[in-house]
Coordinates of C-alpha atoms and ligand atoms in Angstrom, one line a residue:
X235 CA -10.3 -0.5 -15.2
X236 CA -14.0 -1.2 -14.8
X237 CA -15.8 -3.0 -17.5
X238 CA -18.1 -0.1 -17.7
X239 CA -15.1 2.3 -17.9
X240 CA -15.1 2.8 -21.6
X241 CA -16.5 6.1 -22.8
X242 CA -18.5 4.3 -25.5
X243 CA -20.1 2.0 -22.9
X244 CA -23.8 2.0 -22.3
X245 CA -23.7 3.7 -18.9
X246 CA -21.8 6.7 -20.3
X247 CA -24.0 7.0 -23.3
X248 CA -27.1 7.0 -21.1
X249 CA -25.8 9.6 -18.8
X250 CA -24.4 12.1 -21.2
X251 CA -26.4 13.1 -24.3
X252 CA -25.5 16.7 -25.1
X253 CA -25.8 17.9 -21.5
X254 CA -29.0 15.9 -20.8
X255 CA -28.9 12.9 -18.6
X256 CA -31.3 10.3 -17.3
X257 CA -31.8 10.2 -13.6
X258 CA -29.9 7.5 -11.7
X259 CA -32.0 4.4 -11.0
X260 CA -31.0 3.9 -7.4
X261 CA -31.7 6.0 -4.3
X262 CA -28.4 7.9 -3.7
X263 CA -28.6 7.2 0.0
X264 CA -28.5 3.4 -0.5
X265 CA -25.0 2.0 -0.5
X266 CA -24.5 -0.8 -3.1
X267 CA -22.8 -3.5 -1.0
X268 CA -21.0 -4.7 -4.2
X269 CA -18.7 -1.7 -4.2
X270 CA -18.3 -1.1 -0.5
X271 CA -16.2 -2.9 2.1
X272 CA -18.1 -5.5 4.1
X273 CA -18.6 -3.7 7.3
X274 CA -19.7 -0.4 5.7
X275 CA -23.2 0.7 6.5
X276 CA -25.1 3.9 7.4
X277 CA -25.9 4.6 11.1
X278 CA -29.2 5.8 12.4
X279 CA -28.2 9.4 11.6
X280 CA -27.4 8.5 8.0
X281 CA -23.6 8.8 8.3
X282 CA -21.5 6.0 6.8
X283 CA -19.7 3.8 9.3
X284 CA -16.9 1.3 8.8
X285 CA -16.0 -1.2 11.4
X286 CA -18.6 0.5 13.6
X287 CA -17.0 3.9 13.4
X288 CA -18.7 6.9 11.8
X289 CA -16.8 8.8 9.0
X290 CA -17.2 12.1 10.8
X291 CA -15.2 10.7 13.7
X292 CA -12.6 9.2 11.3
X293 CA -12.3 12.5 9.5
X294 CA -11.8 14.4 12.7
X295 CA -9.2 12.0 14.0
X296 CA -7.2 11.2 10.9
X297 CA -8.1 14.1 8.5
X298 CA -8.9 14.0 4.8
X299 CA -8.1 12.8 2.2
X300 CA -7.5 9.4 3.8
X301 CA -7.9 5.7 2.8
X302 CA -9.9 3.7 5.3
X303 CA -9.3 -0.1 5.1
X304 CA -11.7 -2.6 6.6
X305 CA -9.3 -5.1 8.2
X306 CA -11.9 -7.8 8.8
X307 CA -12.9 -7.6 5.1
X308 CA -9.3 -7.9 4.1
X309 CA -8.8 -11.0 6.3
X310 CA -12.1 -12.5 5.2
X311 CA -11.0 -12.2 1.5
X312 CA -7.7 -13.8 2.3
X313 CA -9.5 -16.7 3.9
X314 CA -12.0 -17.0 1.1
X315 CA -9.1 -17.3 -1.4
X316 CA -7.2 -19.7 0.7
X317 CA -10.3 -21.9 1.4
X318 CA -11.4 -21.8 -2.2
X319 CA -8.0 -23.1 -3.5
X320 CA -7.5 -25.5 -0.6
X321 CA -4.4 -27.3 0.7
X322 CA -3.2 -28.4 -2.8
X323 CA -2.8 -24.9 -4.1
X324 CA -1.0 -21.7 -3.0
X325 CA -2.4 -18.2 -2.9
X326 CA 0.2 -15.4 -3.3
X327 CA -1.1 -11.9 -2.5
X328 CA 0.3 -9.5 -5.1
X329 CA 1.9 -6.8 -2.9
X330 CA 2.0 -4.2 -5.7
X331 CA -1.7 -3.7 -5.1
X332 CA -1.0 -2.4 -1.6
X333 CA 1.7 -3.4 0.8
X334 CA 2.6 -2.4 4.3
X335 CA 3.9 -4.2 7.4
X336 CA 0.4 -4.6 8.8
X337 CA -0.7 -6.2 5.6
X338 CA 2.2 -8.6 5.6
X339 CA 1.3 -9.7 9.2
X340 CA -2.4 -10.2 8.2
X341 CA -1.3 -12.3 5.3
X342 CA 0.8 -14.5 7.5
X343 CA -2.0 -14.9 10.0
X344 CA -4.4 -15.8 7.3
X345 CA -2.0 -18.3 5.7
X346 CA -1.2 -16.5 2.4
X347 CA 2.1 -16.2 0.6
X348 CA 3.4 -13.0 -1.0
X349 CA 4.4 -11.9 -4.5
X350 CA 6.9 -9.0 -4.5
X351 CA 8.3 -7.2 -7.5
X352 CA 11.0 -4.9 -6.1
X353 CA 13.6 -4.7 -3.5
X354 CA 11.4 -2.3 -1.6
X355 CA 8.5 -4.7 -1.4
X356 CA 10.9 -7.5 -0.4
X357 CA 12.3 -5.4 2.4
X358 CA 8.8 -4.6 3.7
X359 CA 7.9 -8.3 3.6
X360 CA 11.0 -9.4 5.4
X361 CA 10.8 -6.6 7.9
X362 CA 7.3 -7.6 8.9
X363 CA 8.5 -11.2 9.4
X364 CA 7.2 -12.9 6.2
X365 CA 9.3 -16.1 5.9
X366 CA 11.4 -15.8 2.8
X367 CA 10.3 -19.2 1.5
X368 CA 6.8 -17.9 1.2
X369 CA 7.8 -15.1 -1.1
X370 CA 7.9 -15.1 -4.9
X371 CA 10.1 -12.5 -6.6
X372 CA 8.9 -11.0 -9.8
X373 CA 9.9 -8.3 -12.3
X374 CA 11.0 -7.9 -15.9
X375 CA 14.2 -6.1 -15.0
X376 CA 15.3 -7.2 -11.5
X377 CA 18.6 -5.6 -10.7
X378 CA 21.6 -7.6 -9.8
X379 CA 21.4 -6.2 -6.3
X380 CA 17.8 -7.3 -6.0
X381 CA 18.5 -10.8 -7.2
X382 CA 21.5 -11.1 -4.9
X383 CA 19.3 -10.1 -1.9
X384 CA 16.5 -12.5 -3.0
X385 CA 18.9 -15.4 -3.3
X386 CA 20.7 -14.5 0.0
X387 CA 17.5 -14.4 2.0
X388 CA 16.3 -17.5 0.3
X389 CA 13.0 -16.5 -1.4
X390 CA 10.8 -19.4 -2.3
X391 CA 10.9 -18.7 -6.0
X392 CA 12.3 -16.2 -8.5
X393 CA 10.1 -15.9 -11.5
X394 CA 12.5 -15.7 -14.5
X395 CA 11.4 -13.1 -17.1
X396 CA 14.0 -13.2 -19.9
X397 CA 16.8 -15.3 -21.3
X398 CA 19.3 -12.9 -19.8
X399 CA 17.8 -13.3 -16.4
X400 CA 18.1 -17.1 -16.5
X401 CA 21.9 -16.6 -16.8
X402 CA 22.0 -13.8 -14.3
X403 CA 20.1 -15.7 -11.6
X404 CA 22.0 -18.9 -12.2
X405 CA 25.3 -17.1 -11.9
X406 CA 24.3 -15.3 -8.6
X407 CA 22.9 -18.6 -7.2
X408 CA 26.1 -20.4 -8.0
X409 CA 28.2 -17.7 -6.4
X410 CA 26.2 -18.1 -3.3
X411 CA 26.4 -21.8 -3.4
X412 CA 22.7 -22.4 -3.6
X413 CA 20.2 -24.0 -5.9
X414 CA 17.5 -21.4 -6.4
X415 CA 14.0 -22.4 -7.0
X416 CA 12.6 -20.7 -10.1
X417 CA 9.6 -20.5 -12.4
X418 CA 9.7 -19.2 -16.0
X419 CA 7.1 -16.6 -16.9
X420 CA 5.7 -17.2 -20.3
X421 CA 3.4 -15.1 -22.4
X422 CA 0.6 -17.3 -23.7
X423 CA -0.6 -15.0 -26.5
X424 CA -4.0 -14.2 -24.9
X425 CA -5.5 -10.8 -25.5
X426 CA -7.2 -10.1 -22.1
X427 CA -10.2 -7.8 -22.4
X428 CA -8.9 -5.0 -20.4
X429 CA -7.0 -1.7 -20.8
X430 CA -3.9 -2.0 -23.0
X431 CA -1.6 -0.9 -20.2
X432 CA -2.8 -3.6 -17.8
X433 CA -3.0 -6.5 -20.3
X434 CA 0.1 -8.6 -20.2
X435 CA -0.2 -11.8 -22.1
X436 CA -0.3 -10.7 -25.7
X437 CA 3.1 -10.9 -27.4
X438 CA 3.9 -7.3 -28.1
X439 CA 4.9 -6.2 -24.5
X440 CA 7.7 -6.4 -22.1
X441 CA 6.9 -9.2 -19.8
X442 CA 7.8 -12.9 -20.0
X443 CA 9.0 -15.2 -22.7
X444 CA 6.7 -16.1 -25.6
X445 CA 5.3 -19.6 -25.9
X446 CA 5.0 -18.9 -29.6
X447 CA 7.9 -20.1 -31.9
X448 CA 9.4 -22.3 -29.2
X449 CA 10.9 -19.4 -27.1
X450 CA 9.5 -20.7 -23.8
X451 CA 10.6 -24.3 -24.6
X452 CA 14.1 -22.9 -25.2
X453 CA 14.0 -21.1 -21.9
X454 CA 13.1 -24.4 -20.2
X455 CA 16.0 -26.1 -22.0
X456 CA 18.5 -23.5 -20.8
X457 CA 17.2 -23.4 -17.3
X458 CA 17.2 -27.2 -16.9
X459 CA 20.8 -27.2 -18.0
X460 CA 21.9 -25.0 -15.1
X461 CA 22.8 -26.8 -11.9
X462 CA 22.2 -23.7 -9.7
X463 CA 18.6 -23.4 -10.8
X464 CA 15.7 -25.7 -9.8
X465 CA 12.9 -25.2 -12.3
X466 CA 9.7 -25.8 -10.3
X467 CA 7.2 -24.6 -12.8
X468 CA 5.7 -22.2 -15.4
X469 CA 4.1 -18.9 -14.7
X470 CA 1.5 -16.9 -16.7
X471 CA -0.2 -13.7 -15.8
X472 CA -2.6 -12.4 -18.5
X473 CA -3.6 -9.0 -17.3
X474 CA -5.8 -7.2 -14.7
X475 CA -9.4 -6.4 -13.9
X476 CA -10.6 -9.4 -16.0
X477 CA -14.1 -10.8 -15.5
X478 CA -14.2 -13.4 -18.3
X479 CA -12.6 -16.7 -17.4
X480 CA -12.0 -17.6 -21.0
X481 CA -8.6 -16.0 -21.1
X482 CA -7.5 -17.9 -18.0
X483 CA -8.7 -21.2 -19.6
X484 CA -6.7 -20.6 -22.7
X485 CA -3.7 -19.6 -20.6
X486 CA -4.0 -22.8 -18.4
X487 CA -4.4 -25.0 -21.5
X488 CA -1.3 -23.5 -23.2
X489 CA 0.8 -23.8 -20.0
X490 CA -0.2 -27.4 -19.6
X491 CA 0.7 -28.1 -23.2
X492 CA 4.2 -26.7 -22.5
X493 CA 4.4 -29.0 -19.4
X494 CA 3.6 -32.0 -21.7
X495 CA 6.3 -30.9 -24.2
X496 CA 8.8 -30.6 -21.4
X497 CA 7.9 -34.1 -20.2
X498 CA 8.3 -35.4 -23.7
X499 CA 11.6 -33.7 -24.4
X500 CA 13.3 -33.9 -21.0
X501 CA 11.4 -36.7 -19.1
X502 CA 10.7 -34.1 -16.4
X503 CA 7.2 -33.3 -15.0
X504 CA 7.4 -29.8 -13.7
X505 CA 5.4 -29.8 -10.4
X506 CA 3.8 -26.3 -10.4
X507 CA 2.0 -23.8 -12.5
X508 CA 1.1 -20.3 -11.5
X509 CA -1.8 -18.6 -13.3
X510 CA -1.1 -15.1 -12.0
X511 CA -3.6 -12.6 -10.8
X512 CA -5.9 -10.2 -12.6
X513 CA -9.4 -11.0 -11.3
X514 CA -11.8 -8.1 -11.6
X515 CA -13.6 -6.3 -8.8
X516 CA -16.7 -4.1 -8.7
X517 CA -15.9 -0.4 -9.1
X518 CA -19.5 0.4 -10.0
X519 CA -22.8 -1.4 -9.6
X520 CA -22.4 -2.6 -13.2
X521 CA -19.4 -4.8 -12.5
X522 CA -20.1 -8.4 -11.5
X523 CA -17.0 -10.1 -10.1
X524 CA -16.8 -13.8 -9.5
X525 CA -16.4 -15.4 -6.1
X526 CA -13.0 -17.0 -5.3
X527 CA -14.7 -20.3 -5.1
X528 CA -16.0 -20.1 -8.7
X529 CA -12.6 -19.0 -9.9
X530 CA -10.8 -21.8 -8.1
X531 CA -13.2 -24.4 -9.5
X532 CA -12.9 -23.1 -13.0
X533 CA -9.1 -23.0 -12.9
X534 CA -8.6 -26.4 -11.3
X535 CA -11.2 -28.1 -13.5
X536 CA -9.4 -26.9 -16.6
X537 CA -6.0 -27.8 -15.4
X538 CA -7.1 -31.3 -14.2
X539 CA -8.9 -31.9 -17.5
X540 CA -5.9 -30.8 -19.7
X541 CA -3.5 -32.8 -17.6
X542 CA -5.6 -35.9 -17.8
X543 CA -5.7 -35.7 -21.6
X544 CA -1.9 -35.1 -21.7
X545 CA -1.4 -37.9 -19.2
X546 CA 0.4 -35.6 -16.8
X547 CA 0.2 -35.6 -13.0
X548 CA -1.8 -32.5 -12.1
X549 CA 0.6 -29.8 -11.0
X550 CA 0.2 -27.7 -7.8
X551 CA -1.6 -24.5 -8.8
X552 CA -0.8 -21.1 -7.5
X553 CA -2.5 -17.8 -8.1
X554 CA -1.6 -14.1 -7.3
X555 CA -4.6 -12.0 -6.6
X556 CA -3.9 -8.4 -5.6
X557 CA -6.8 -6.2 -6.5
X558 CA -9.4 -9.0 -5.7
X559 CA -8.2 -9.1 -2.1
X560 CA -7.4 -5.5 -1.2
X561 CA -9.4 -3.5 -3.8
X562 CA -12.9 -3.7 -2.3
X563 CA -11.7 -3.4 1.3
X564 CA -10.9 0.4 1.3
X565 CA -12.5 3.7 0.4
X566 CA -11.0 7.1 0.1
X567 CA -12.6 9.8 2.2
X568 CA -12.5 13.4 0.9
X569 CA -13.9 16.7 2.0
X570 CA -15.8 18.7 -0.6
X571 CA -14.3 22.1 -1.3
X572 CA -15.3 24.1 -4.3
X573 CA -18.5 23.3 -6.2
X574 CA -18.8 24.7 -9.7
X575 CA -22.0 24.2 -11.6
X576 CA -21.5 24.5 -15.4
X577 CA -24.8 25.4 -16.9
X578 CA -26.1 22.6 -19.3
X579 CA -23.1 20.4 -18.7
X580 CA -22.4 19.1 -15.2
X581 CA -21.2 20.3 -11.8
X582 CA -17.6 20.1 -10.9
X583 CA -17.0 19.0 -7.3
X584 CA -13.5 19.6 -6.1
X585 CA -12.1 17.5 -3.3
X586 CA -9.0 17.9 -1.2
X587 CA -7.1 15.1 -3.0
X588 CA -7.1 13.9 -6.6
X589 CA -4.8 12.3 -9.1
X590 CA -2.0 12.1 -6.4
X591 CA -4.1 9.7 -4.4
X592 CA -5.9 8.0 -7.3
X593 CA -4.2 8.1 -10.7
X594 CA -6.3 5.3 -12.1
X595 CA -9.0 7.5 -13.6
X596 CA -6.5 9.6 -15.4
X597 CA -4.2 6.7 -16.4
X598 CA -6.7 4.0 -17.4
X599 CA -10.0 5.9 -17.8
X600 CA -11.1 3.9 -14.8
X601 CA -14.6 4.3 -13.5
X602 CA -15.5 4.8 -9.9
X603 CA -18.6 5.3 -7.8
X604 CA -19.0 8.1 -5.2
X605 CA -21.4 8.8 -2.3
X606 CA -22.2 11.6 0.1
X607 CA -21.3 9.9 3.4
X608 CA -21.4 12.4 6.2
X609 CA -25.2 12.5 6.0
X610 CA -28.1 11.4 3.8
X611 CA -30.0 13.8 1.6
X612 CA -33.4 13.8 -0.1
X613 CA -32.4 16.4 -2.6
X614 CA -32.6 15.7 -6.4
X615 CA -29.6 13.9 -8.0
X616 CA -27.2 16.1 -9.9
X617 CA -24.6 15.0 -12.4
X618 CA -21.2 15.6 -11.1
X619 CA -17.5 15.2 -12.0
X620 CA -15.4 14.7 -8.9
X621 CA -12.1 16.4 -9.5
X622 CA -8.9 16.9 -7.4
X623 CA -6.9 20.0 -6.5
X624 CA -4.0 19.5 -8.9
X625 CA -3.0 21.8 -11.6
X626 CA -4.2 19.7 -14.4
X627 CA -7.6 19.3 -16.1
X628 CA -7.1 15.5 -16.3
X629 CA -7.1 15.5 -12.5
X630 CA -10.4 13.6 -12.3
X631 CA -11.3 11.2 -9.6
X632 CA -14.8 10.2 -10.7
X633 CA -15.8 11.0 -14.3
X634 CA -19.5 10.8 -14.2
X635 CA -21.6 10.2 -11.1
X636 CA -24.6 11.5 -9.3
X637 CA -24.6 13.3 -5.9
X638 CA -27.4 15.1 -4.2
X639 CA -28.0 18.7 -5.4
X640 CA -27.7 20.1 -1.9
X641 CA -24.1 19.0 -1.7
X642 CA -22.1 21.7 0.1
X643 CA -18.5 22.6 1.0
X644 CA -17.5 20.7 4.1
X645 CA -19.6 17.6 3.2
X646 CA -17.6 14.3 3.2
X647 CA -17.8 12.1 0.2
X648 CA -16.2 8.7 -0.3
X649 CA -15.0 6.8 -3.3
X650 CA -15.2 3.0 -2.7
X651 CA -13.0 0.2 -4.0
X652 CA -9.8 2.2 -3.7
X653 CA -7.8 -0.4 -1.8
X654 CA -5.7 -1.5 -4.8
X655 CA -3.3 0.6 -6.9
X656 CA -4.3 3.9 -5.3
X657 CA -2.0 4.3 -2.3
X658 CA 0.6 2.1 -4.0
X659 CA 0.6 4.4 -7.1
X660 CA 0.2 7.7 -5.2
X661 CA 2.5 10.5 -5.9
X662 CA 3.7 13.8 -4.5
X663 CA 2.6 15.7 -7.6
X664 CA 2.3 19.5 -6.8
X665 CA 4.0 18.5 -3.5
X666 CA 0.8 16.8 -2.3
X667 CA 1.2 14.9 0.9
X668 CA 0.3 11.2 0.4
X669 CA -2.7 10.3 2.5
X670 CA -2.6 7.8 5.4
X671 CA -4.0 4.3 5.3
X672 CA -6.1 3.7 8.4
X673 CA -7.2 0.2 9.3
X674 CA -10.5 -0.1 10.9
X675 CA -11.7 -3.1 12.8
X676 CA -14.3 -3.8 15.5
X677 CA -14.7 -0.2 16.6
X678 CA -11.0 0.6 16.5
X679 CA -9.1 2.6 13.9
X680 CA -5.3 2.7 13.7
X681 CA -3.0 4.3 11.2
X682 CA -1.0 1.6 9.3
X683 CA 0.7 4.0 6.9
X684 CA 0.9 7.6 8.2
X685 CA 0.1 10.7 6.3
X686 CA 3.2 12.4 4.8
X687 CA 4.2 15.7 6.2
X688 CA 5.9 18.8 4.7
X689 CA 9.0 17.7 6.7
X690 CA 9.0 14.5 4.8
X691 CA 9.1 16.4 1.6
X692 CA 11.8 18.7 2.8
X693 CA 13.9 15.8 4.1
X694 CA 14.3 14.4 0.6
X695 CA 15.2 17.8 -0.8
X696 CA 18.9 18.1 0.1
X697 CA 20.0 20.8 -2.3
Ligands
LLP932 N1 0.9 -11.3 -10.6 C1 1.6 -10.6 -11.5 C2 2.8 -11.2 -12.1 C3 1.3 -9.2 -11.8 O1 2.0 -8.6 -12.7 C4 0.2 -8.7 -11.2 C5 -0.2 -7.3 -11.5 C6 -0.6 -9.4 -10.3 C7 -0.2 -10.7 -10.1 C8 -1.8 -8.9 -9.6 O2 -2.8 -8.5 -10.4 P1 -4.2 -8.1 -9.8 O3 -4.9 -9.3 -9.2 O4 -4.0 -7.1 -8.7 O5 -5.0 -7.5 -10.9 N2 -1.9 -0.5 -11.8 C9 -2.8 -1.3 -12.6 C10 -2.7 -2.8 -12.4 C11 -1.3 -3.3 -12.7 C12 -1.1 -4.7 -12.4 C13 0.3 -5.2 -12.6 N3 0.5 -6.5 -12.3 C14 -4.2 -0.9 -12.1 O6 -4.3 0.0 -11.3 O7 -5.2 -1.4 -12.6

């Protein structure tokens, strides 16, 4: 969800007033580097290139729709997070944003750890060689089979999400004769300023154990009493696409308070805290994300300060960015099909994908940018809505944007910042074939997740 995503927001109001709109400020041919992957630029002919390869060539070789991921940008973001947090902290990439074997290998090479939240993600991670001790296992309803697998392979930590799970994990660890390292996920009671469906630290939701009314303290009590569990710390994740550090500060403060209470009651100083993910990225020019360095400094300052005042040793901090690493590194390339001008309203531009490759607009009212990328154009800007090919009027990819008025069928347009939660939330609605993810680096492009085929669809249909 972009900060500018709300229909009542200023950008929307400026754009749409009873069918009249103000012209966009920027030259449509200029790519705002905030929303595009780092190696994206236009070549001498005006075509967009990524990793040195022009989109026309990419479209020809890999087809559309397709996600193109700038591998060197991904790696640079991993390094920026690792460097910002330094050797006394751990960065766990949140695999739910986008996970594939290639991604797991890049993470290992760049020194990151991995947060998984399902058996499928765990399998992908292990298959690509991620050492189990560098994996954190999450989820509000891990199945017994998933917990057994996680314990068997020796994941570095299981993040306990409920009272029942404390008992479940303890029992499984005992039956495997191991002492499982665990954290307890607490809900700190912070209302993150984001869409309701992606805010996770207020109390009325399904994740974690509330700090309020002593629930989390009770969870610590029960966990410490079980020999087969080694409680290494407290976990908090307050939501997603957050720009304001205030929520993280409150969260860190409350988690440190719990550590102090645990020390007072049990004489134990828990060695770690995990502050989750959720840092926002730029989907449009109006979003201003923070740099990892600023984030790391803000978080470690607050934890250090709170620990000093509680006379606690500063715990090791971990964080779990997903979107902030992979989100900006990819764009979705579409071919323009039908163009339908609606007099006095806007022009509907239909592309060869839609809500099956990007559900975020329909689900969260998310806002995206779009650009004509197969060429430049000096034509006037026209107000468009980019829509997909699905049988549903909510099948919107970009709600309000400007594209040149000479846009024509066959042009290529691209939606930036689709690296996170687009391929990972893609569906086969209308029996759409999920698009490939193509990694581009230094003049080379290779498929890391292939396009689905009609045979893939039929293979599952065994009736
Ligand atoms: N850690 C935990 C425990 C999480 O639940 C999540 C995201 C993350 C880390 C990573 O959050 P990130 O840095 O990527 O924001 N589908 C939604 C986002 C759901 C996020 C769920 N949990 C979207 O498309 O916006």
